[in-house]
Coordinates of C-alpha atoms in Angstrom, one line a residue:
Chain A
M14 CA -14.4 -4.9 35.8
S15 CA -15.4 -2.1 38.1
T16 CA -18.3 -4.0 39.7
M17 CA -15.9 -6.7 41.0
D18 CA -14.2 -4.5 43.6
A19 CA -17.7 -3.3 44.8
S20 CA -18.9 -6.7 45.8
P21 CA -17.6 -8.1 49.1
E22 CA -16.2 -11.5 49.5
T23 CA -19.4 -13.6 49.3
N24 CA -18.0 -16.7 47.7
T25 CA -15.1 -18.3 49.6
G26 CA -12.3 -19.5 47.5
F27 CA -12.3 -16.5 45.2
K28 CA -9.7 -13.9 45.9
R29 CA -11.2 -10.5 46.1
V30 CA -10.0 -8.3 43.2
R31 CA -9.0 -4.9 44.3
I32 CA -9.0 -1.7 42.3
T33 CA -5.2 -1.5 42.8
D34 CA -4.8 -4.8 41.1
H35 CA -6.7 -3.5 38.1
I36 CA -4.5 -0.4 38.0
G37 CA -1.4 -2.6 38.3
R38 CA -2.5 -4.7 35.4
M39 CA -3.3 -1.7 33.3
V40 CA 0.2 -0.2 34.0
R41 CA 1.8 -3.5 32.9
R42 CA -0.3 -4.2 29.8
Q43 CA -0.9 -0.6 28.6
P44 CA 2.1 1.5 29.6
L45 CA 1.4 4.1 27.0
G46 CA -2.3 4.2 27.9
T47 CA -1.4 4.7 31.5
G48 CA 0.9 7.6 30.6
G49 CA -2.1 9.1 28.7
A50 CA -4.4 8.6 31.7
I51 CA -1.9 10.4 33.9
V52 CA -1.8 13.4 31.5
I53 CA -5.6 13.5 31.5
I54 CA -5.8 13.4 35.3
L55 CA -3.2 16.2 35.6
M56 CA -5.1 18.3 33.1
V57 CA -8.4 17.8 34.9
F58 CA -6.7 18.7 38.2
M59 CA -5.2 21.9 36.6
A60 CA -8.7 22.9 35.2
V61 CA -10.5 22.2 38.4
F62 CA -8.1 24.0 40.7
A63 CA -7.1 26.7 38.3
E64 CA -7.9 29.4 40.8
F65 CA -5.4 28.0 43.3
I66 CA -2.7 27.0 40.9
A67 CA -2.5 30.1 38.7
P68 CA -0.5 32.9 40.4
Y69 CA -2.0 35.7 38.4
D70 CA -5.3 36.7 36.8
P71 CA -5.1 35.2 33.3
E72 CA -7.0 38.1 31.7
A73 CA -5.3 41.0 33.5
N74 CA -3.0 43.2 31.3
S75 CA 0.1 44.5 32.9
F76 CA 2.0 46.9 30.6
E77 CA 5.0 47.2 33.0
H78 CA 5.6 43.5 32.4
M79 CA 5.3 43.0 28.6
L80 CA 7.2 40.1 27.0
V81 CA 9.1 39.3 30.2
A82 CA 11.3 36.2 29.8
P83 CA 10.6 33.2 32.1
S84 CA 11.8 33.8 35.6
M85 CA 10.9 33.0 39.2
E86 CA 8.3 35.8 39.1
F87 CA 6.7 34.7 35.8
L88 CA 7.4 31.0 35.5
L89 CA 6.8 30.8 31.7
G90 CA 7.2 34.5 30.9
T91 CA 4.5 37.0 29.8
D92 CA 2.9 37.8 26.5
Q93 CA 2.7 41.1 24.6
F94 CA 0.0 42.4 27.0
G95 CA 2.0 41.5 30.1
R96 CA -0.3 38.6 30.9
D97 CA 1.3 35.7 32.8
L98 CA 1.6 32.8 30.4
F99 CA 1.6 30.1 33.1
S100 CA -1.7 31.4 34.4
R101 CA -3.2 31.5 30.9
I102 CA -2.1 28.0 30.2
V103 CA -3.6 26.7 33.5
Y104 CA -6.9 28.4 32.7
G105 CA -6.6 27.3 29.1
A106 CA -6.9 23.7 30.3
R107 CA -10.4 24.6 31.4
T108 CA -11.4 25.8 28.0
A109 CA -9.8 22.9 26.2
L110 CA -11.3 20.3 28.5
F111 CA -14.7 21.9 28.4
V112 CA -14.8 22.1 24.6
G113 CA -13.2 18.6 24.3
F114 CA -15.7 16.8 26.6
A115 CA -18.7 18.7 25.3
C116 CA -18.0 18.0 21.7
A117 CA -17.0 14.4 22.2
L118 CA -20.0 13.5 24.5
V119 CA -22.7 15.2 22.4
G120 CA -21.1 14.1 19.1
A121 CA -20.7 10.4 20.2
F122 CA -24.2 10.3 21.8
G123 CA -25.8 11.8 18.7
G124 CA -24.0 9.3 16.5
L125 CA -25.0 6.4 18.8
I126 CA -28.7 7.3 18.5
L127 CA -28.6 7.9 14.8
G128 CA -26.4 4.8 14.1
V129 CA -28.6 2.4 16.2
A130 CA -31.8 3.8 14.8
S131 CA -30.5 3.6 11.2
A132 CA -29.5 -0.1 11.7
Y133 CA -32.6 -1.0 13.6
F134 CA -35.2 0.4 11.3
G135 CA -33.3 -0.4 8.1
G136 CA -35.1 0.0 4.7
W137 CA -35.7 3.5 3.4
F138 CA -34.8 5.2 6.6
D139 CA -31.4 3.6 6.6
L140 CA -30.8 4.3 3.0
I141 CA -31.6 8.0 3.3
M142 CA -29.6 8.3 6.5
Q143 CA -26.6 6.6 4.9
R144 CA -26.7 9.0 1.9
I145 CA -26.9 12.0 4.2
I146 CA -23.9 10.7 6.2
D147 CA -22.0 10.2 2.9
V148 CA -22.5 13.9 2.2
F149 CA -21.3 15.0 5.6
M150 CA -18.3 12.6 5.4
A151 CA -17.2 14.2 2.1
F152 CA -16.2 17.4 3.9
P153 CA -12.9 17.6 5.6
L154 CA -13.4 18.3 9.3
I155 CA -11.8 21.7 9.4
I156 CA -13.7 22.9 6.3
M157 CA -17.0 21.8 7.8
A158 CA -16.2 23.4 11.1
L159 CA -15.1 26.7 9.5
A160 CA -18.3 26.8 7.4
I161 CA -20.4 26.3 10.5
V162 CA -18.5 28.9 12.5
S163 CA -19.1 31.4 9.7
I164 CA -22.9 30.8 10.2
F165 CA -23.1 30.8 14.0
G166 CA -20.3 33.2 14.6
T167 CA -17.3 32.8 17.0
G168 CA -17.1 32.1 20.7
T169 CA -16.7 29.1 22.9
D170 CA -20.3 27.8 22.6
K171 CA -20.4 28.3 18.8
V172 CA -17.1 26.4 18.4
I173 CA -18.6 23.5 20.3
I174 CA -21.5 23.4 17.8
A175 CA -19.1 23.6 14.8
I176 CA -17.0 20.7 16.1
T177 CA -19.9 18.5 17.2
I178 CA -21.8 18.5 14.0
P179 CA -19.2 16.8 11.9
F180 CA -18.6 14.3 14.7
V181 CA -22.1 12.9 14.7
P182 CA -22.1 11.2 11.2
R183 CA -18.6 9.8 11.8
C184 CA -19.8 8.0 15.0
A185 CA -23.1 7.1 13.5
R186 CA -21.4 5.2 10.7
V187 CA -19.2 3.1 13.0
V188 CA -22.1 2.4 15.5
R189 CA -24.4 1.4 12.6
S190 CA -22.1 -1.3 11.3
S191 CA -21.9 -2.9 14.8
A192 CA -25.6 -2.5 15.4
L193 CA -26.4 -4.3 12.1
A194 CA -24.9 -7.5 13.5
I195 CA -26.7 -7.1 16.8
R196 CA -30.0 -6.7 15.1
E197 CA -29.8 -10.2 13.8
M198 CA -29.2 -11.7 17.2
P199 CA -31.9 -14.2 18.4
Y200 CA -32.5 -12.2 21.6
V201 CA -33.6 -9.2 19.6
D202 CA -36.1 -11.4 17.7
A203 CA -37.2 -12.7 21.1
A204 CA -37.7 -9.2 22.5
R205 CA -39.7 -8.3 19.4
S206 CA -41.9 -11.4 19.7
I207 CA -42.8 -10.7 23.3
G208 CA -44.1 -7.4 21.9
Y209 CA -41.6 -4.9 23.3
G210 CA -41.7 -1.4 21.7
H211 CA -39.0 -0.1 19.4
M212 CA -37.7 2.3 22.1
R213 CA -37.3 -0.4 24.6
I214 CA -35.5 -2.8 22.2
I215 CA -33.2 0.0 21.0
M216 CA -32.4 1.3 24.5
K217 CA -32.2 -2.0 26.4
H218 CA -31.1 -4.6 23.9
I219 CA -29.2 -3.0 21.1
A220 CA -27.5 0.2 22.5
P221 CA -25.7 -1.6 25.4
N222 CA -24.1 -4.0 22.9
V223 CA -22.6 -1.3 20.7
L224 CA -20.9 0.4 23.7
A225 CA -17.5 -0.7 22.5
P226 CA -17.4 1.2 19.2
F227 CA -19.2 4.1 20.9
L228 CA -16.5 4.4 23.6
I229 CA -13.8 4.0 21.1
M230 CA -15.2 6.9 19.0
L231 CA -15.8 9.0 22.1
T232 CA -12.2 8.8 23.3
A233 CA -10.9 9.4 19.8
F234 CA -13.0 12.5 19.6
L235 CA -11.6 14.0 22.8
G236 CA -8.2 14.7 21.4
E237 CA -9.5 15.6 18.0
A238 CA -11.9 18.2 19.4
I239 CA -9.1 19.8 21.5
L240 CA -6.9 20.0 18.4
L241 CA -9.8 21.4 16.2
E242 CA -10.6 24.0 18.8
A243 CA -7.0 25.1 18.9
S244 CA -6.9 25.3 15.1
L245 CA -10.1 27.3 14.8
S246 CA -8.9 29.7 17.6
Y247 CA -5.6 30.0 15.9
L248 CA -7.4 31.1 12.7
G249 CA -9.3 33.7 14.7
M250 CA -12.6 31.8 14.1
G251 CA -12.8 30.1 17.5
V252 CA -12.7 31.1 21.1
Q253 CA -12.3 34.8 21.4
E254 CA -10.1 37.1 23.5
P255 CA -9.7 37.6 26.4
T256 CA -10.7 34.0 27.2
P257 CA -7.6 32.0 27.8
A258 CA -7.3 29.3 25.1
W259 CA -4.2 27.6 23.9
G260 CA -4.9 28.0 20.2
L261 CA -5.7 31.7 20.7
M262 CA -2.4 32.2 22.5
L263 CA -0.6 31.2 19.3
Q264 CA -2.5 33.7 17.2
G265 CA -1.5 37.3 16.7
G266 CA 1.6 38.0 18.8
A267 CA 3.1 34.5 18.7
E268 CA 4.5 34.7 15.2
E269 CA 5.5 38.3 15.4
Y270 CA 7.5 37.8 18.6
A271 CA 8.7 34.4 17.7
E272 CA 12.3 35.5 17.5
S273 CA 12.6 38.0 20.2
A274 CA 10.3 36.2 22.7
P275 CA 10.2 32.5 21.7
W276 CA 8.5 31.6 25.0
V277 CA 5.2 33.2 23.7
P278 CA 4.7 30.6 20.9
I279 CA 6.5 27.6 22.6
W280 CA 4.5 27.0 25.8
P281 CA 0.9 27.1 24.4
G282 CA 1.8 24.8 21.6
L283 CA 3.5 22.4 24.0
A284 CA 0.4 22.4 26.1
I285 CA -1.8 21.5 23.1
T286 CA 0.6 18.7 22.1
I287 CA 0.9 17.1 25.5
A288 CA -2.9 17.3 26.0
V289 CA -3.8 15.7 22.7
F290 CA -0.9 13.2 23.1
G291 CA -2.3 12.1 26.4
F292 CA -5.9 11.8 25.1
N293 CA -4.7 9.8 22.0
L294 CA -2.6 7.4 24.1
F295 CA -5.5 6.8 26.4
G296 CA -7.9 6.4 23.4
D297 CA -5.6 3.8 21.8
A298 CA -5.5 1.9 25.1
V299 CA -9.3 1.9 25.3
R300 CA -9.5 0.7 21.7
D301 CA -7.0 -2.1 22.4
I302 CA -9.0 -3.3 25.5
L303 CA -12.4 -3.0 23.9
D304 CA -11.8 -4.3 20.4
P305 CA -10.6 -7.9 20.7
K306 CA -9.8 -8.1 17.0
L307 CA -7.3 -5.4 17.4
R308 CA -5.9 -6.5 20.7
T309 CA -2.7 -7.9 19.4
R310 CA -2.2 -5.2 16.8
G311 CA -3.2 -1.6 17.5
Chain B
M9 CA -15.3 -4.8 -13.4
Y10 CA -16.7 -2.2 -15.8
G11 CA -20.1 -2.6 -14.4
Y12 CA -18.6 -2.0 -10.9
I13 CA -16.8 1.2 -12.1
V14 CA -20.0 2.6 -13.7
K15 CA -22.0 1.7 -10.6
R16 CA -19.5 3.4 -8.3
L17 CA -19.4 6.4 -10.6
L18 CA -23.2 6.8 -10.5
M19 CA -23.1 6.5 -6.7
L20 CA -20.9 9.6 -6.6
L21 CA -23.7 11.8 -8.1
P22 CA -26.1 11.8 -5.1
T23 CA -23.2 12.5 -2.8
L24 CA -22.0 15.5 -4.8
I25 CA -25.5 16.9 -5.4
G26 CA -26.2 16.4 -1.7
A27 CA -23.0 18.2 -0.8
A28 CA -23.9 21.1 -3.2
I29 CA -27.3 21.4 -1.5
L30 CA -25.8 21.3 2.0
V31 CA -23.3 24.0 1.1
F32 CA -25.9 26.2 -0.4
L33 CA -28.2 25.9 2.6
L34 CA -25.3 26.5 5.0
L35 CA -24.1 29.6 3.3
R36 CA -27.6 31.1 3.0
L37 CA -27.9 30.8 6.8
V38 CA -24.9 33.1 7.2
P39 CA -26.0 36.3 8.8
G40 CA -23.3 38.5 7.2
D41 CA -24.2 40.2 3.9
I42 CA -21.3 40.8 1.6
C43 CA -22.7 44.2 0.4
L44 CA -22.8 45.4 4.0
I45 CA -19.3 44.3 4.7
K46 CA -18.0 45.7 1.4
F47 CA -19.5 49.2 1.8
G48 CA -20.2 49.5 5.4
G49 CA -17.1 47.8 6.8
E50 CA -15.0 49.5 9.5
G51 CA -17.6 52.1 10.5
A52 CA -17.7 53.7 7.1
Y53 CA -21.0 55.3 6.1
A54 CA -23.0 53.0 3.8
D55 CA -25.3 54.4 1.3
P56 CA -28.5 52.3 1.3
E57 CA -28.9 52.9 -2.4
Q58 CA -25.4 51.7 -3.1
I59 CA -26.0 48.5 -1.0
K60 CA -29.3 47.9 -2.7
Q61 CA -27.6 48.2 -6.1
C62 CA -24.8 45.9 -5.0
Q63 CA -27.4 43.3 -3.8
I64 CA -29.2 43.4 -7.2
N65 CA -25.9 43.1 -9.1
L66 CA -24.9 40.0 -7.1
G67 CA -28.4 38.5 -7.5
L68 CA -28.9 38.5 -3.7
E69 CA -32.3 40.1 -4.2
N70 CA -33.7 37.2 -6.1
P71 CA -35.9 34.7 -4.3
I72 CA -34.0 31.8 -2.7
Y73 CA -35.2 29.2 -5.3
V74 CA -34.0 31.3 -8.2
Q75 CA -30.6 31.7 -6.5
F76 CA -30.5 27.9 -6.0
W77 CA -31.4 27.2 -9.6
D78 CA -28.7 29.5 -10.8
Y79 CA -26.2 27.9 -8.4
M80 CA -27.0 24.3 -9.4
K81 CA -27.1 25.2 -13.1
G82 CA -23.6 26.7 -12.7
F83 CA -22.1 23.3 -11.8
F84 CA -23.5 21.5 -14.8
V85 CA -22.4 24.2 -17.3
L86 CA -19.2 24.6 -15.4
D87 CA -19.8 28.3 -14.9
L88 CA -19.0 29.0 -11.2
G89 CA -19.7 32.7 -11.5
T90 CA -17.6 35.6 -10.3
S91 CA -16.2 36.3 -6.8
M92 CA -18.6 38.6 -4.9
W93 CA -15.6 40.3 -3.3
T94 CA -13.1 40.9 -6.1
G95 CA -15.5 40.7 -9.0
K96 CA -13.1 38.3 -10.9
D97 CA -14.0 34.9 -12.1
V98 CA -14.1 32.2 -9.4
T99 CA -12.2 29.9 -11.7
Y100 CA -9.5 32.6 -12.1
E101 CA -9.2 33.1 -8.3
I102 CA -8.9 29.4 -7.8
G103 CA -6.6 28.8 -10.8
V104 CA -4.0 31.3 -9.6
R105 CA -3.6 29.4 -6.2
F106 CA -4.3 25.9 -7.3
E107 CA -0.7 25.1 -8.4
L108 CA 0.8 26.1 -5.0
S109 CA -1.7 24.0 -3.0
L110 CA -1.4 21.0 -5.2
Q111 CA 2.4 21.1 -5.1
V112 CA 2.4 21.3 -1.2
A113 CA -0.1 18.5 -1.1
I114 CA 2.0 16.3 -3.3
M115 CA 5.2 17.1 -1.5
A116 CA 3.6 16.5 1.9
T117 CA 2.2 13.1 0.7
L118 CA 5.7 12.1 -0.5
T119 CA 7.1 13.2 2.9
S120 CA 4.6 11.1 4.7
I121 CA 5.3 8.0 2.6
V122 CA 9.0 8.4 3.2
I123 CA 8.4 8.6 7.0
A124 CA 5.6 6.2 7.3
I125 CA 6.6 3.0 5.4
P126 CA 10.0 2.4 7.0
L127 CA 8.9 3.3 10.5
G128 CA 5.7 1.2 10.2
V129 CA 7.7 -1.8 9.0
I130 CA 10.4 -1.5 11.7
S131 CA 7.7 -1.0 14.4
A132 CA 5.9 -4.2 13.3
A133 CA 9.0 -6.3 12.9
K134 CA 10.1 -5.3 16.5
Q135 CA 6.6 -5.4 18.0
N136 CA 6.4 -4.6 21.7
T137 CA 10.0 -3.7 22.1
M138 CA 11.5 -0.3 23.0
V139 CA 11.9 0.4 19.2
D140 CA 8.1 -0.2 18.7
Y141 CA 7.2 2.1 21.6
V142 CA 9.4 4.9 20.4
V143 CA 8.0 4.7 16.8
R144 CA 4.5 4.6 18.1
G145 CA 5.2 7.5 20.4
F146 CA 6.7 9.5 17.5
S147 CA 3.7 8.9 15.3
I148 CA 1.1 9.7 18.0
A149 CA 3.1 12.9 18.7
G150 CA 2.6 13.7 15.0
I151 CA -1.1 13.6 15.3
A152 CA -1.0 15.4 18.6
M153 CA 1.2 18.3 17.5
P154 CA -0.8 21.0 15.7
S155 CA 0.7 21.6 12.3
F156 CA 0.6 25.4 12.8
W157 CA 2.7 25.1 15.9
L158 CA 5.2 22.8 14.2
G159 CA 5.2 25.5 11.5
I160 CA 6.0 28.3 14.0
L161 CA 8.7 26.2 15.5
M162 CA 10.2 25.5 12.1
I163 CA 10.3 29.2 11.2
L164 CA 11.8 29.9 14.6
G165 CA 14.4 27.1 14.2
L166 CA 15.3 28.4 10.7
L167 CA 15.8 32.0 12.0
I168 CA 18.0 30.9 15.0
G169 CA 19.8 28.2 13.0
T170 CA 20.8 30.5 10.1
Q171 CA 21.7 33.3 12.5
E172 CA 24.1 30.8 14.2
F173 CA 25.7 29.3 11.1
M174 CA 25.4 31.9 8.4
G175 CA 25.7 35.0 10.5
R176 CA 22.4 36.5 9.3
P177 CA 18.8 35.3 9.7
W178 CA 17.2 33.7 6.7
M179 CA 13.5 33.3 6.0
P180 CA 11.8 31.2 3.3
P181 CA 10.8 33.5 0.4
I182 CA 7.4 35.1 0.6
S183 CA 6.4 35.2 -3.0
F184 CA 5.4 32.1 -5.0
K185 CA 7.3 31.2 -8.2
S186 CA 6.4 28.1 -10.2
I187 CA 8.7 25.1 -9.9
F188 CA 9.1 25.2 -13.6
D189 CA 10.4 28.8 -13.6
D190 CA 12.6 28.9 -10.5
P191 CA 13.0 25.5 -8.8
A192 CA 15.4 26.6 -6.1
H193 CA 13.2 29.5 -5.0
N194 CA 10.1 27.3 -5.2
I195 CA 11.5 24.4 -3.2
S196 CA 13.1 26.7 -0.5
Q197 CA 9.6 28.2 0.0
L198 CA 7.4 25.1 0.0
I199 CA 9.6 22.4 1.6
W200 CA 8.8 23.7 5.1
P201 CA 5.0 23.5 4.9
A202 CA 5.3 20.2 3.1
L203 CA 7.5 18.8 6.0
A204 CA 5.2 20.2 8.7
T205 CA 2.0 18.7 7.2
G206 CA 3.8 15.6 5.9
Y207 CA 4.9 14.6 9.4
R208 CA 1.4 15.0 10.7
Y209 CA -0.1 12.9 8.0
S210 CA 2.6 10.3 8.2
A211 CA 1.2 9.3 11.6
V212 CA -1.9 7.6 10.4
A213 CA 0.0 5.9 7.5
T214 CA 2.6 4.6 10.0
R215 CA 0.0 3.0 12.1
M216 CA -1.7 1.5 9.1
T217 CA 1.6 0.1 7.8
R218 CA 2.3 -1.3 11.3
S219 CA -1.0 -3.1 11.7
A220 CA -1.1 -4.4 8.1
M221 CA 2.4 -5.7 8.5
L222 CA 1.5 -7.4 11.8
E223 CA -1.4 -9.1 10.1
V224 CA 0.6 -10.3 7.2
L225 CA 3.4 -11.5 9.5
G226 CA 0.9 -13.7 11.2
E227 CA 0.0 -15.5 8.0
D228 CA 0.7 -19.2 7.3
Y229 CA 3.1 -18.5 4.4
V230 CA 5.3 -16.3 6.6
R231 CA 5.5 -19.2 9.1
T232 CA 6.4 -21.5 6.2
A233 CA 9.1 -19.0 5.1
R234 CA 10.5 -19.0 8.7
A235 CA 10.3 -22.8 8.9
K236 CA 12.4 -23.2 5.8
G237 CA 15.0 -21.0 7.4
L238 CA 14.8 -17.7 5.5
I239 CA 16.4 -14.8 7.2
E240 CA 13.9 -12.5 8.9
K241 CA 15.1 -9.5 6.8
V242 CA 14.1 -11.3 3.5
I243 CA 10.8 -12.4 5.0
V244 CA 9.9 -8.8 6.1
N245 CA 11.1 -7.0 3.0
K246 CA 10.1 -9.5 0.3
H247 CA 7.3 -11.6 1.5
A248 CA 5.4 -9.4 3.9
L249 CA 5.8 -5.8 2.8
K250 CA 4.3 -6.2 -0.7
N251 CA 1.2 -7.9 0.7
A252 CA 0.8 -5.3 3.4
M253 CA 0.9 -2.3 1.0
L254 CA -2.7 -2.5 -0.1
P255 CA -4.3 -0.8 2.9
V256 CA -1.4 1.7 3.1
V257 CA -2.0 2.8 -0.5
T258 CA -5.6 3.3 0.4
I259 CA -4.9 5.5 3.4
I260 CA -2.4 7.6 1.5
G261 CA -4.8 8.1 -1.3
I262 CA -7.5 9.3 1.0
E263 CA -5.1 11.5 2.9
F264 CA -4.0 13.2 -0.2
A265 CA -7.6 14.3 -0.8
F266 CA -7.8 15.6 2.7
L267 CA -4.6 17.5 2.4
M268 CA -6.1 19.8 -0.2
G269 CA -8.5 20.9 2.4
G270 CA -6.3 20.4 5.4
L271 CA -3.8 23.0 4.3
V272 CA -6.0 25.7 5.7
V273 CA -4.0 26.1 8.8
T274 CA -0.6 25.5 7.4
E275 CA -0.9 28.1 4.7
Q276 CA -1.8 30.6 7.4
V277 CA 1.4 30.0 9.3
F278 CA 3.7 30.1 6.3
N279 CA 1.8 32.9 4.8
L280 CA 1.2 31.0 1.5
N281 CA -1.3 32.3 -0.9
G282 CA -3.0 29.0 -1.6
L283 CA -6.5 27.6 -1.6
G284 CA -6.6 27.2 2.2
K285 CA -5.9 30.9 2.8
L286 CA -8.4 31.8 0.0
F287 CA -11.0 29.7 1.8
V288 CA -10.5 31.5 5.2
E289 CA -10.7 34.9 3.5
S290 CA -13.8 34.0 1.5
V291 CA -15.5 32.7 4.7
T292 CA -14.7 35.8 6.7
Q293 CA -15.9 38.0 3.8
S294 CA -19.2 36.1 3.2
D295 CA -18.2 35.6 -0.4
Y296 CA -20.8 33.0 -1.2
T297 CA -19.8 32.2 -4.8
L298 CA -16.1 31.7 -3.9
T299 CA -16.7 29.8 -0.7
Q300 CA -19.2 27.4 -2.3
A301 CA -16.9 26.8 -5.3
L302 CA -13.9 26.1 -3.0
V303 CA -15.9 23.7 -0.7
M304 CA -17.3 21.9 -3.7
L305 CA -13.8 21.6 -5.2
V306 CA -12.4 20.0 -2.1
V307 CA -15.4 17.7 -1.7
T308 CA -15.2 16.7 -5.4
I309 CA -11.5 15.9 -5.1
F310 CA -12.2 13.9 -2.0
V311 CA -15.1 11.9 -3.4
F312 CA -13.2 11.1 -6.6
M313 CA -10.0 10.1 -4.7
N314 CA -12.2 7.7 -2.7
F315 CA -13.6 6.3 -5.9
V316 CA -10.2 5.8 -7.5
V317 CA -8.9 4.1 -4.3
D318 CA -12.0 1.8 -4.3
V319 CA -11.5 0.8 -7.9
L320 CA -7.7 0.3 -7.4
Y321 CA -8.4 -1.8 -4.4
A322 CA -10.9 -4.0 -6.3
W323 CA -8.4 -4.3 -9.2
L324 CA -5.4 -5.1 -7.0
D325 CA -7.2 -7.6 -4.7
P326 CA -9.4 -10.0 -6.7
R327 CA -10.9 -11.4 -3.5
I328 CA -12.9 -8.2 -3.1
R329 CA -16.4 -8.8 -4.5
Y330 CA -17.9 -6.0 -6.6
S331 CA -21.0 -5.6 -4.6

């Protein structure tokens, strides 16, 4: 798809496909996915330019301005420490995106490697790997993540570990089932008969052909990781104060002040919902495009 | 069939034993020591003698393999030990809270079925129309919305709503009473967490219903039904729905198992004294015996639900080979 617009008009008679045409087609065929992509782009924009967008320091307490209602001065109001909610939400996008992308990328890559290796080598290795994956899959995500946080402690980096570990076996299982079919392909036999090494066959011949399930898992993980991080932070076992994180903003004060200052719990929750909504819509569109069997369904 | 059931049952064992080993290893890596937290917490002076005695009492001084042996033996003789924090039996601590969590899980599952099946069917029958987009948006929003936030909004809505219409704010009761003793009290407390989690879990079931319906609606016999002039309503409700239910039943069964563990966050918001809250407490207090028992309980429920769903599936659909 993307290589087409890079190549100039070499063959006459073919209309050059522009990137705008692709976008136009995407908007028509995947209206929900396009909506998701817009949310993601806005969020990335917010995270990258947080310094310029946020009017106040997200960590600065200001006791003259505690629990101020939304106004022109404080767009979304302030929390119980007088911190500007709008600034904290803008900076929170940075935390959410960082955790989301780190967990999804590492988790999906780990799963890709384990899944392909498990399918390629087969035999005892595959059997043992599958039993280990069974064990990991028997834990609900949040229970596993909480148990891991209790070992490594809290904080942004620890949360990433806690969320990534349960992702790996989930991706490995899906990738393995695709890789099993690829392993039987004649070109893999051919590669083996020429005497290519395991590494080369795995990296050059099998891995590129399981990219579809890999990308589907990767995009699905993005939203899931953001939501898990918010849940852990809400339980007080995730990102710690004073780092601005949406889940953390719902912890502590949010429930206490729910009635007198409803803006404190409303905005961060809305931010989480919109972000995860966007990533899920986008992930669905990616799945529709990459998985021909599901194309008409979804 | 019986051979298949026995084989599937035997396959559960390695998973459960593996999970038990994993839990043990995970918890023994935890840096916190319950005796230090218990006696030395919040800056209080901790007597080294007292801590030593506490560690001996709890068996933390034993070599790791002895601890492991005691732990594994516990599962087979069904003696889960005593909570390292409260000193009461683990089975007692879990038993007190089990009813609440089970009831919320059942109510949430019912909520999700009531939401998911009609919406999924409508969405499939009106594929790629505005109705379809709205239903899909609604269900994706359900996955996107954190259930704790939905919980906070519900409490907020209740407070403001009752203030408006009844003149004074009303909150769901805090203390738990069994549904058999005081049904009104019980329901008015647990309906809210059940709705919040049920909506969230309905999302996956809605999508499953939709895609299963779409598949069935594309079958030849549905075309035959259309060709002989049956009204669409009859085709959808009588011919397609029944055949599309199989994967939906599966997903609901598996979700129910996850609910038992997934209540962790919801119980926190609604301040329910259930298994989820107990789990968070036991993790923060490094209460090994309680944490490992709770995790194993959730894992066992999950693994068994999977087994039941698999067997049901094979029983309902004879095309599935027992391999």
